[in-house]
Amino acid sequence: MSTTEPSPASFHESMPFTRVLGAELAAAGPDEVRASLAWSEERCTSGGVLHGGALMALADSTGGMCAFANLPEGSTGTTTIESKTNFMRAVRSGHVEAVSRPIHVGRAVIVVETELRDADGRLVAKVTQSQLVMRG
Amino acid sequence: MSTTEPSPASFHESMPFTRVLGAELAAAGPDEVRASLAWSEERCTSGGVLHGGALMALADSTGGMCAFANLPEGSTGTTTIESKTNFMRAVRSGHVEAVSRPIHVGRAVIVVETELRDADGRLVAKVTQSQLVMRG
Amino acid sequence: MSTTEPSPASFHESMPFTRVLGAELAAAGPDEVRASLAWSEERCTSGGVLHGGALMALADSTGGMCAFANLPEGSTGTTTIESKTNFMRAVRSGHVEAVSRPIHVGRAVIVVETELRDADGRLVAKVTQSQLVMRG
Amino acid sequence: MSTTEPSPASFHESMPFTRVLGAELAAAGPDEVRASLAWSEERCTSGGVLHGGALMALADSTGGMCAFANLPEGSTGTTTIESKTNFMRAVRSGHVEAVSRPIHVGRAVIVVETELRDADGRLVAKVTQSQLVMRG
């Protein structure tokens, strides 16, 4: 992300792929960014299971917004340098909600964790990302 | 993935999300699975940069096929249990090609690495995944 | 880990490297395993900073015990298949305490998170591990 | 690492924990850093298996040296910000050799991969690390 403010209205505008993906932003602030993705057949891998890539794309979108919302003064943006996902449970219906929160806000690196839960609130995946703080 | 054979023709059928994503399969076998994704504005995050989630979804698709193609006899499918991506370079034009190769084929776990390169052959991301071998 | 019960007394006996490392077990149960490592010059990398490998070895020890304490019936042990660490802060004095907790206990895989904190309670590293449940 | 030159002689001096660990440096340069660790009972977890933490500490040592050897001009050192290990095979005798190589040398981040092989040359673990380039 670079210069757009992280507001619900600007989710699809600032990150066009979230529109292709079908993700909807629910809340955005420095402490927490929430977005959801409905299950649909076209978002699946085989067996009617929501594609892991769709889950990771959802989490990368909320994670990037969360890092952006925590940028220190003087920085110009963030870029994801690494992302690690553990998958715990297949999603075959309903939706998934991603919630991103910062666990470390440093001068050079922001570490964001994202929990993805299904419609019953069960943890389906957990993501940890390092976001590099860019300057100049 | 569960029962569909990993052939180029079945890429979009076996993993519907790859059609939404816009990924195209180039080759598929136990030693190597290749697919590409063209840059387009709708696949970007802010700044005209290909969304990291699109890259991870591409790599998860080829990685899953690669694991499937290496399943030992008696197994019924694979499921990604974890995926780690390092991002090295932003992609602002052209396309990205993902190449997945197994680095360990065990009875319980298959480890697949995927390199993603831009149109100039430069490494833009590297993914390592653990795929669980399912039985019964 | 295979057959030894996870009790404080058996920490060094069941995992001899924890003695070389200098780690001390504080508590062990299925919900939480705690151990600490004192800063000392011989455990450092350059600059008087506790070596990242010492932190990862501490966390791998508590993480393994935590997974073992959560094994389902009929299983014979666990083995770490992957471990991911984010380092947030250098430790130059005092000690580090690792606390491991399960975030997913499945039939095939147990996912354990470990937080490492310094003497002031600040997060210095966070570890996520997948532990494979072994049978037969 | 900060200011010590990455030479074989300075391995234990610059990173004291490598002496506790028992690692021996074999070669060090920007393209490749090699070090080995002999199997011994005191370096094991349960079951006579070399402790995963010992493997990660070995790889973190060679990975840090490799990043240091690739520092761009004007930088003052590197620090590991994240480390991911996949474990493929238990080591019950002989030794392990770690070989670290850079896969990306950027202005802000250096990505290093480390392969760990047993005495028969079999891959026992693979590590990917992000090393932050420090300035001023």
Coordinates of C-alpha atoms in Angstrom, one line a residue:
Chain A
M1 CA 0.0 0.0 0.0
S2 CA 1.2 3.5 -0.5
T3 CA -0.8 6.7 -0.2
T4 CA -4.5 5.8 0.0
E5 CA -6.2 6.1 3.4
P6 CA -7.4 2.7 4.8
S7 CA -11.1 3.3 4.9
P8 CA -13.9 0.8 4.1
A9 CA -14.9 2.7 1.0
S10 CA -11.4 2.6 -0.5
F11 CA -10.8 -1.2 0.0
H12 CA -11.6 -2.2 -3.6
E13 CA -10.3 1.1 -5.1
S14 CA -6.9 0.9 -3.3
M15 CA -6.5 -2.9 -3.8
P16 CA -8.4 -3.8 -7.0
F17 CA -7.7 -7.6 -6.6
T18 CA -10.0 -7.6 -3.5
R19 CA -12.9 -6.9 -5.9
V20 CA -12.0 -9.9 -8.1
L21 CA -11.6 -12.0 -5.0
G22 CA -14.9 -10.9 -3.6
A23 CA -13.7 -9.7 -0.2
E24 CA -15.7 -7.2 1.8
L25 CA -14.1 -4.8 4.3
A26 CA -15.9 -4.6 7.7
A27 CA -13.7 -2.4 9.8
A28 CA -10.3 -0.8 9.6
G29 CA -8.1 0.9 12.2
P30 CA -4.6 0.5 13.6
D31 CA -5.7 -2.0 16.2
E32 CA -7.8 -4.2 14.0
V33 CA -8.8 -4.7 10.3
R34 CA -11.7 -7.0 9.5
A35 CA -12.9 -8.3 6.2
S36 CA -14.9 -11.3 5.0
L37 CA -15.2 -13.6 2.1
A38 CA -18.3 -15.7 1.3
W39 CA -17.9 -19.3 0.3
S40 CA -18.8 -19.8 -3.4
E41 CA -18.0 -22.6 -5.8
E42 CA -15.9 -20.4 -8.0
R43 CA -13.6 -19.6 -5.0
C44 CA -12.9 -23.3 -4.4
T45 CA -10.1 -25.7 -5.0
S46 CA -11.2 -29.3 -5.6
G47 CA -13.7 -31.0 -3.3
G48 CA -15.8 -27.8 -2.8
V49 CA -13.2 -26.4 -0.3
L50 CA -12.4 -22.7 -0.3
H51 CA -9.1 -22.3 -2.1
G52 CA -6.1 -21.7 0.2
G53 CA -5.0 -18.9 -2.1
A54 CA -8.3 -17.1 -1.6
L55 CA -7.7 -17.3 2.2
M56 CA -4.2 -16.0 1.8
A57 CA -5.3 -13.2 -0.5
L58 CA -8.0 -12.1 2.0
A59 CA -5.4 -12.1 4.9
D60 CA -2.8 -10.3 2.8
S61 CA -5.3 -7.5 2.1
T62 CA -6.3 -7.0 5.8
G63 CA -2.7 -7.5 6.9
G64 CA -1.4 -4.9 4.5
M65 CA -4.1 -2.4 5.6
C66 CA -3.3 -3.1 9.2
A67 CA 0.4 -2.4 8.7
F68 CA -0.4 0.7 6.7
A69 CA -2.6 2.0 9.6
N70 CA 0.4 1.6 11.9
L71 CA 3.1 3.3 9.9
P72 CA 5.4 5.6 11.8
E73 CA 5.6 9.2 10.8
G74 CA 8.0 9.9 7.9
S75 CA 7.4 6.6 6.2
T76 CA 5.8 6.4 2.8
G77 CA 4.2 2.9 2.7
T78 CA 4.7 -0.8 3.5
T79 CA 5.5 -3.8 1.5
T80 CA 4.9 -7.4 2.6
I81 CA 8.3 -9.2 2.7
E82 CA 7.1 -12.5 4.0
S83 CA 3.9 -14.3 4.8
K84 CA 3.4 -17.6 6.7
T85 CA 0.0 -19.4 6.9
N86 CA -1.0 -22.4 8.9
F87 CA -4.2 -24.0 7.6
M88 CA -6.2 -25.9 10.2
R89 CA -9.7 -26.6 8.7
A90 CA -11.4 -26.8 5.3
V91 CA -14.2 -24.3 4.6
R92 CA -17.1 -25.9 2.7
S93 CA -19.9 -23.3 3.2
G94 CA -20.7 -20.0 4.8
H95 CA -18.0 -17.5 4.9
V96 CA -14.6 -16.7 6.4
E97 CA -13.7 -13.6 8.4
A98 CA -10.2 -12.3 8.6
V99 CA -9.1 -10.2 11.6
S100 CA -5.6 -8.6 11.4
R101 CA -3.8 -7.2 14.4
P102 CA -0.3 -5.8 14.9
I103 CA 1.9 -7.8 17.3
H104 CA 5.0 -5.6 16.8
V105 CA 5.3 -2.1 15.4
G106 CA 9.0 -1.3 14.9
R107 CA 10.8 1.4 13.0
A108 CA 11.8 -0.9 10.2
V109 CA 9.4 -3.8 10.4
I110 CA 5.7 -4.3 11.4
V111 CA 4.6 -7.8 12.3
V112 CA 0.9 -8.5 11.8
E113 CA -1.1 -11.6 12.7
T114 CA -4.3 -12.5 11.0
E115 CA -6.9 -15.1 12.3
L116 CA -9.4 -16.5 9.8
R117 CA -12.5 -18.0 11.3
D118 CA -15.5 -19.7 9.7
A119 CA -19.2 -18.9 10.3
D120 CA -19.1 -20.9 13.5
G121 CA -16.1 -19.0 14.8
R122 CA -13.7 -21.8 14.4
L123 CA -10.1 -21.0 13.5
V124 CA -9.5 -22.1 9.9
A125 CA -6.1 -20.5 9.3
K126 CA -3.6 -18.2 11.0
V127 CA -1.2 -15.9 9.2
T128 CA 1.9 -14.1 10.4
Q129 CA 3.4 -11.4 8.1
S130 CA 6.4 -9.1 8.2
Q131 CA 5.7 -5.8 6.6
L132 CA 8.7 -3.6 5.7
V133 CA 8.4 0.1 6.5
M134 CA 9.4 2.2 3.5
R135 CA 11.0 5.6 3.7
G136 CA 11.7 8.2 1.0
Chain B
M1 CA -7.0 -31.9 -4.3
S2 CA -8.7 -35.2 -4.2
T3 CA -9.4 -37.4 -7.3
T4 CA -9.0 -35.4 -10.5
E5 CA -5.9 -36.1 -12.6
P6 CA -3.4 -33.2 -12.7
S7 CA -3.6 -32.5 -16.5
P8 CA -3.5 -29.0 -18.1
A9 CA -7.1 -29.4 -19.3
S10 CA -8.4 -30.0 -15.8
F11 CA -6.7 -27.0 -14.1
H12 CA -9.7 -24.7 -14.0
E13 CA -12.2 -27.6 -13.6
S14 CA -10.4 -29.1 -10.6
M15 CA -9.6 -25.8 -9.0
P16 CA -12.3 -23.3 -10.0
F17 CA -10.6 -20.4 -8.2
T18 CA -7.7 -20.5 -10.7
R19 CA -10.2 -19.3 -13.4
V20 CA -11.3 -16.3 -11.2
L21 CA -7.6 -15.6 -10.6
G22 CA -6.8 -15.9 -14.3
A23 CA -4.0 -18.4 -14.0
E24 CA -3.0 -20.6 -17.0
L25 CA -1.4 -24.0 -16.6
A26 CA 1.7 -24.7 -18.8
A27 CA 2.9 -28.1 -17.7
A28 CA 2.2 -30.6 -15.0
G29 CA 4.1 -33.6 -13.8
P30 CA 5.6 -35.1 -10.7
D31 CA 8.9 -33.3 -11.2
E32 CA 7.5 -29.9 -12.1
V33 CA 4.3 -28.0 -12.4
R34 CA 4.3 -24.6 -14.3
A35 CA 1.6 -22.0 -14.5
S36 CA 1.5 -18.3 -15.3
L37 CA -0.5 -15.2 -14.4
A38 CA -0.5 -12.1 -16.6
W39 CA -0.2 -8.7 -14.9
S40 CA -3.5 -6.7 -15.1
E41 CA -4.7 -3.8 -13.2
E42 CA -7.6 -5.8 -11.6
R43 CA -5.0 -8.2 -10.1
C44 CA -3.1 -5.4 -8.3
T45 CA -2.8 -4.1 -4.9
S46 CA -2.2 -0.3 -4.6
G47 CA 0.5 1.3 -6.8
G48 CA -0.1 -1.0 -9.8
V49 CA 1.7 -3.8 -8.1
L50 CA 0.5 -7.4 -8.6
H51 CA -1.3 -8.3 -5.3
G52 CA 0.7 -10.7 -3.1
G53 CA -2.4 -12.7 -2.6
A54 CA -2.6 -13.3 -6.4
L55 CA 1.0 -14.6 -6.3
M56 CA 0.3 -16.8 -3.3
A57 CA -2.9 -18.2 -4.9
L58 CA -1.0 -19.0 -8.1
A59 CA 1.8 -20.8 -6.2
D60 CA -0.7 -22.7 -4.0
S61 CA -2.4 -24.0 -7.1
T62 CA 0.8 -25.3 -8.7
G63 CA 2.1 -26.5 -5.4
G64 CA -1.1 -28.5 -4.7
M65 CA -0.9 -30.1 -8.1
C66 CA 2.8 -30.9 -7.6
A67 CA 2.0 -32.6 -4.3
F68 CA -0.9 -34.5 -5.8
A69 CA 1.3 -35.8 -8.7
N70 CA 3.7 -37.2 -6.1
L71 CA 1.2 -39.0 -3.8
P72 CA 2.3 -42.4 -2.7
E73 CA 0.1 -45.4 -3.4
G74 CA -2.8 -45.9 -1.1
S75 CA -3.2 -42.2 -0.4
T76 CA -6.4 -40.3 -1.3
G77 CA -5.3 -36.7 -1.6
T78 CA -3.3 -33.9 -0.2
T79 CA -4.1 -30.8 1.8
T80 CA -1.8 -27.8 2.3
I81 CA -1.1 -27.5 6.0
E82 CA 1.3 -24.5 5.8
S83 CA 2.7 -22.1 3.2
K84 CA 5.5 -19.7 3.6
T85 CA 6.2 -17.0 1.0
N86 CA 9.2 -14.6 0.7
F87 CA 8.5 -11.6 -1.5
M88 CA 11.6 -10.1 -3.2
R89 CA 10.4 -7.9 -6.0
A90 CA 7.2 -6.0 -7.1
V91 CA 5.7 -6.9 -10.5
R92 CA 4.3 -3.9 -12.4
S93 CA 3.9 -5.4 -15.9
G94 CA 4.3 -8.5 -18.0
H95 CA 3.5 -11.7 -16.2
V96 CA 4.6 -14.1 -13.5
E97 CA 5.5 -17.7 -13.9
A98 CA 5.3 -20.2 -11.0
V99 CA 7.3 -23.4 -11.1
S100 CA 6.7 -26.0 -8.3
R101 CA 9.1 -28.8 -7.5
P102 CA 9.1 -31.4 -4.7
I103 CA 12.1 -31.2 -2.4
H104 CA 10.9 -34.0 -0.1
V105 CA 8.3 -36.8 -0.7
G106 CA 7.6 -38.6 2.5
R107 CA 5.0 -41.0 3.6
A108 CA 3.2 -38.4 5.7
V109 CA 4.3 -35.0 4.3
I110 CA 5.4 -33.7 0.9
V111 CA 7.4 -30.5 0.9
V112 CA 7.1 -28.4 -2.3
E113 CA 9.0 -25.3 -3.3
T114 CA 7.7 -22.8 -5.8
E115 CA 9.7 -20.1 -7.5
L116 CA 7.9 -17.2 -9.1
R117 CA 9.7 -15.2 -11.8
D118 CA 8.8 -12.2 -13.8
A119 CA 9.0 -11.8 -17.6
D120 CA 12.7 -11.1 -17.3
G121 CA 13.3 -14.3 -15.3
R122 CA 14.0 -12.4 -12.1
L123 CA 12.9 -14.1 -8.8
V124 CA 9.9 -12.2 -7.4
A125 CA 8.8 -14.6 -4.7
K126 CA 9.7 -18.0 -3.3
V127 CA 7.2 -20.3 -1.6
T128 CA 7.7 -23.4 0.6
Q129 CA 4.7 -25.5 1.5
S130 CA 4.0 -28.7 3.6
Q131 CA 1.4 -30.9 2.0
L132 CA -0.2 -33.5 4.2
V133 CA -0.7 -37.0 2.6
M134 CA -4.2 -38.1 3.4
R135 CA -5.3 -41.8 3.7
G136 CA -8.7 -43.4 3.9
Chain C
M1 CA 9.4 -36.7 21.7
S2 CA 8.3 -40.3 22.2
T3 CA 7.4 -41.9 25.5
T4 CA 8.6 -39.8 28.4
E5 CA 6.1 -38.0 30.4
P6 CA 6.4 -34.2 30.2
S7 CA 7.2 -33.3 33.8
P8 CA 9.6 -30.6 35.0
A9 CA 12.0 -33.2 36.3
S10 CA 12.4 -35.0 33.0
F11 CA 13.1 -31.9 30.9
H12 CA 16.8 -32.4 30.7
E13 CA 16.6 -36.1 30.7
S14 CA 14.1 -36.4 27.9
M15 CA 15.7 -33.6 25.8
P16 CA 19.5 -33.6 26.6
F17 CA 20.2 -30.6 24.4
T18 CA 18.2 -28.4 26.8
R19 CA 20.9 -29.0 29.4
V20 CA 23.7 -27.9 27.0
L21 CA 21.5 -24.9 26.1
G22 CA 20.9 -24.1 29.8
A23 CA 17.1 -23.9 29.6
E24 CA 15.0 -24.4 32.8
L25 CA 11.5 -25.8 32.8
A26 CA 9.0 -23.8 34.9
A27 CA 5.6 -25.5 34.1
A28 CA 4.3 -28.1 31.8
G29 CA 0.7 -29.1 30.9
P30 CA -1.5 -29.4 27.9
D31 CA -2.6 -25.8 28.0
E32 CA 0.8 -24.2 28.6
V33 CA 4.5 -25.1 28.8
R34 CA 6.9 -22.5 30.2
A35 CA 10.7 -22.5 30.3
S36 CA 13.3 -19.9 30.6
L37 CA 16.9 -19.2 29.5
A38 CA 19.2 -16.7 31.2
W39 CA 21.2 -14.3 29.1
S40 CA 24.9 -15.2 29.2
E41 CA 27.8 -14.2 27.0
E42 CA 28.4 -17.8 25.9
R43 CA 24.8 -17.9 24.5
C44 CA 25.2 -14.9 22.3
T45 CA 25.8 -14.1 18.7
S46 CA 27.9 -11.0 18.0
G47 CA 27.3 -7.8 19.8
G48 CA 26.3 -9.4 23.1
V49 CA 22.9 -10.4 21.7
L50 CA 21.3 -13.7 22.7
H51 CA 21.8 -16.0 19.7
G52 CA 18.6 -16.5 17.6
G53 CA 19.4 -20.2 17.5
A54 CA 19.3 -20.3 21.4
L55 CA 15.8 -18.7 21.3
M56 CA 14.6 -21.1 18.6
A57 CA 16.0 -24.1 20.5
L58 CA 14.2 -22.9 23.7
A59 CA 10.9 -22.6 21.9
D60 CA 11.3 -25.9 20.1
S61 CA 11.7 -27.6 23.4
T62 CA 8.6 -26.1 25.0
G63 CA 6.7 -26.4 21.8
G64 CA 7.5 -30.1 21.5
M65 CA 6.5 -30.7 25.1
C66 CA 3.3 -28.9 24.5
A67 CA 2.4 -30.9 21.4
F68 CA 3.3 -34.1 23.3
A69 CA 1.0 -33.1 26.2
N70 CA -1.9 -32.8 23.6
L71 CA -1.4 -36.1 21.8
P72 CA -4.7 -37.9 21.0
E73 CA -5.1 -41.4 22.2
G74 CA -3.5 -44.1 20.1
S75 CA -0.7 -41.9 18.9
T76 CA 2.9 -42.6 19.8
G77 CA 4.7 -39.3 19.6
T78 CA 5.1 -36.0 17.7
T79 CA 7.7 -34.7 15.5
T80 CA 8.2 -31.0 14.4
I81 CA 7.7 -30.7 10.7
E82 CA 8.1 -27.0 10.5
S83 CA 8.9 -24.0 12.7
K84 CA 8.6 -20.3 11.9
T85 CA 10.1 -17.6 14.1
N86 CA 9.7 -13.8 13.9
F87 CA 12.3 -11.9 15.8
M88 CA 11.2 -8.5 17.2
R89 CA 13.8 -7.4 19.7
A90 CA 17.4 -8.2 20.7
V91 CA 18.0 -9.5 24.2
R92 CA 21.2 -8.1 25.8
S93 CA 20.7 -9.0 29.5
G94 CA 18.3 -10.7 31.9
H95 CA 16.5 -13.8 30.6
V96 CA 13.9 -14.9 28.1
E97 CA 10.8 -16.9 29.0
A98 CA 9.1 -19.0 26.4
V99 CA 5.4 -19.9 26.8
S100 CA 3.9 -22.5 24.4
R101 CA 0.2 -23.0 23.8
P102 CA -1.7 -25.1 21.3
I103 CA -3.9 -23.2 18.9
H104 CA -5.1 -26.3 17.0
V105 CA -5.2 -29.9 18.1
G106 CA -6.1 -32.1 15.1
R107 CA -5.9 -35.8 14.5
A108 CA -2.9 -35.4 12.2
V109 CA -1.3 -32.1 13.1
I110 CA -1.0 -30.0 16.3
V111 CA -0.2 -26.3 15.8
V112 CA 1.6 -24.7 18.7
E113 CA 2.5 -21.0 19.2
T114 CA 5.3 -19.9 21.5
E115 CA 5.8 -16.4 22.8
L116 CA 9.2 -15.4 24.0
R117 CA 9.4 -12.4 26.4
D118 CA 12.3 -10.6 28.0
A119 CA 12.6 -9.8 31.7
D120 CA 10.5 -6.7 31.2
G121 CA 7.7 -8.8 29.6
R122 CA 8.4 -7.4 26.1
L123 CA 7.8 -9.7 23.2
V124 CA 11.2 -10.7 21.7
A125 CA 10.1 -13.5 19.3
K126 CA 7.1 -15.4 18.3
V127 CA 7.2 -19.0 17.0
T128 CA 4.6 -21.1 15.2
Q129 CA 5.1 -24.8 14.7
S130 CA 3.4 -27.7 13.1
Q131 CA 3.8 -30.9 15.0
L132 CA 2.9 -34.1 13.2
V133 CA 1.0 -36.7 15.2
M134 CA 2.7 -40.1 14.8
R135 CA 0.9 -43.5 15.0
G136 CA 2.1 -47.0 15.1
Chain D
M1 CA 26.4 -9.7 13.3
S2 CA 28.0 -6.4 13.4
T3 CA 31.6 -5.7 12.7
T4 CA 33.7 -8.9 12.7
E5 CA 34.9 -10.2 9.4
P6 CA 33.4 -13.6 8.5
S7 CA 36.5 -15.8 8.6
P8 CA 36.7 -19.4 9.8
A9 CA 38.9 -18.4 12.7
S10 CA 36.4 -15.9 14.0
F11 CA 33.3 -18.2 14.0
H12 CA 33.4 -19.0 17.7
E13 CA 34.7 -15.6 18.7
S14 CA 32.1 -13.6 16.8
M15 CA 29.2 -16.0 17.7
P16 CA 30.0 -17.5 21.1
F17 CA 27.0 -19.8 21.1
T18 CA 28.4 -21.7 18.2
R19 CA 31.1 -23.0 20.6
V20 CA 28.5 -24.2 23.1
L21 CA 26.6 -25.8 20.3
G22 CA 29.7 -27.5 18.9
A23 CA 29.5 -26.2 15.4
E24 CA 32.6 -26.1 13.2
L25 CA 32.9 -23.6 10.3
A26 CA 34.2 -25.2 7.0
A27 CA 34.0 -22.3 4.5
A28 CA 32.7 -18.7 4.4
G29 CA 32.2 -16.4 1.5
P30 CA 29.4 -14.3 0.0
D31 CA 28.3 -17.2 -2.3
E32 CA 28.3 -19.9 0.4
V33 CA 28.9 -20.5 4.1
R34 CA 29.4 -24.1 5.3
A35 CA 29.5 -25.4 8.8
S36 CA 28.9 -28.8 10.4
L37 CA 27.6 -30.3 13.7
A38 CA 28.5 -33.8 14.8
W39 CA 25.7 -35.9 16.2
S40 CA 26.2 -36.5 19.9
E41 CA 23.8 -37.7 22.6
E42 CA 24.0 -34.3 24.5
R43 CA 22.7 -32.5 21.3
C44 CA 19.6 -34.7 21.1
T45 CA 16.0 -34.4 21.9
S46 CA 14.2 -37.6 23.0
G47 CA 14.8 -40.9 21.0
G48 CA 18.4 -40.1 20.2
V49 CA 17.4 -37.7 17.5
L50 CA 19.5 -34.5 17.0
H51 CA 17.4 -31.6 18.5
G52 CA 15.6 -29.4 16.0
G53 CA 16.9 -26.4 18.0
A54 CA 20.5 -27.5 17.4
L55 CA 19.8 -27.7 13.7
M56 CA 18.1 -24.3 13.6
A57 CA 21.0 -22.8 15.6
L58 CA 23.5 -24.2 13.2
A59 CA 21.6 -22.8 10.2
D60 CA 21.1 -19.4 11.9
S61 CA 24.8 -19.1 12.4
T62 CA 25.7 -19.9 8.8
G63 CA 22.8 -17.8 7.5
G64 CA 23.8 -14.8 9.5
M65 CA 27.4 -15.1 8.3
C66 CA 26.2 -15.4 4.7
A67 CA 24.0 -12.3 5.0
F68 CA 26.9 -10.4 6.6
A69 CA 29.1 -11.4 3.7
N70 CA 26.6 -9.9 1.3
L71 CA 26.0 -6.5 3.0
P72 CA 25.9 -3.6 0.6
E73 CA 28.2 -0.7 1.2
G74 CA 27.2 1.8 3.8
S75 CA 25.4 -0.8 5.9
T76 CA 26.5 -1.6 9.4
G77 CA 25.2 -5.1 10.0
T78 CA 22.3 -7.5 9.6
T79 CA 19.7 -8.9 12.0
T80 CA 17.6 -12.0 11.4
I81 CA 13.9 -10.9 11.3
E82 CA 12.4 -14.2 10.5
S83 CA 13.4 -17.8 10.0
K84 CA 11.4 -20.7 8.7
T85 CA 12.5 -24.3 8.9
N86 CA 11.1 -27.5 7.3
F87 CA 12.3 -30.7 8.9
M88 CA 12.3 -33.7 6.6
R89 CA 14.4 -36.4 8.3
A90 CA 15.6 -37.3 11.8
V91 CA 19.4 -37.5 12.4
R92 CA 20.5 -40.3 14.7
S93 CA 24.2 -40.6 13.9
G94 CA 27.0 -39.0 11.9
H95 CA 26.8 -35.3 11.4
V96 CA 24.9 -32.6 9.7
E97 CA 26.3 -30.0 7.3
A98 CA 24.6 -26.7 6.7
V99 CA 25.2 -24.7 3.5
S100 CA 23.8 -21.2 3.3
R101 CA 23.4 -19.3 0.0
P102 CA 21.8 -15.9 -0.7
I103 CA 18.8 -16.1 -3.0
H104 CA 18.1 -12.3 -2.9
V105 CA 20.4 -9.5 -2.0
G106 CA 18.3 -6.3 -1.7
R107 CA 19.0 -2.9 -0.3
A108 CA 16.8 -3.5 2.7
V109 CA 16.5 -7.3 3.0
I110 CA 18.7 -10.2 2.2
V111 CA 17.1 -13.6 1.8
V112 CA 19.2 -16.7 2.6
E113 CA 18.4 -20.3 2.2
T114 CA 20.2 -23.0 4.1
E115 CA 20.2 -26.7 3.3
L116 CA 21.1 -29.2 6.0
R117 CA 22.3 -32.6 5.0
D118 CA 23.3 -35.7 6.9
A119 CA 26.4 -37.8 6.4
D120 CA 24.8 -39.6 3.4
G121 CA 24.0 -36.3 1.7
R122 CA 20.3 -36.6 2.4
L123 CA 18.3 -33.4 3.0
V124 CA 17.3 -33.3 6.6
A125 CA 16.0 -29.7 6.9
K126 CA 15.7 -26.5 4.8
V127 CA 15.7 -23.0 6.2
T128 CA 14.7 -19.7 4.7
Q129 CA 15.6 -16.5 6.5
S130 CA 15.0 -12.8 6.0
Q131 CA 18.0 -10.7 7.2
L132 CA 17.4 -7.0 7.6
V133 CA 20.2 -4.7 6.4
M134 CA 21.0 -2.1 9.1
R135 CA 22.2 1.4 8.4
G136 CA 23.7 4.0 10.7

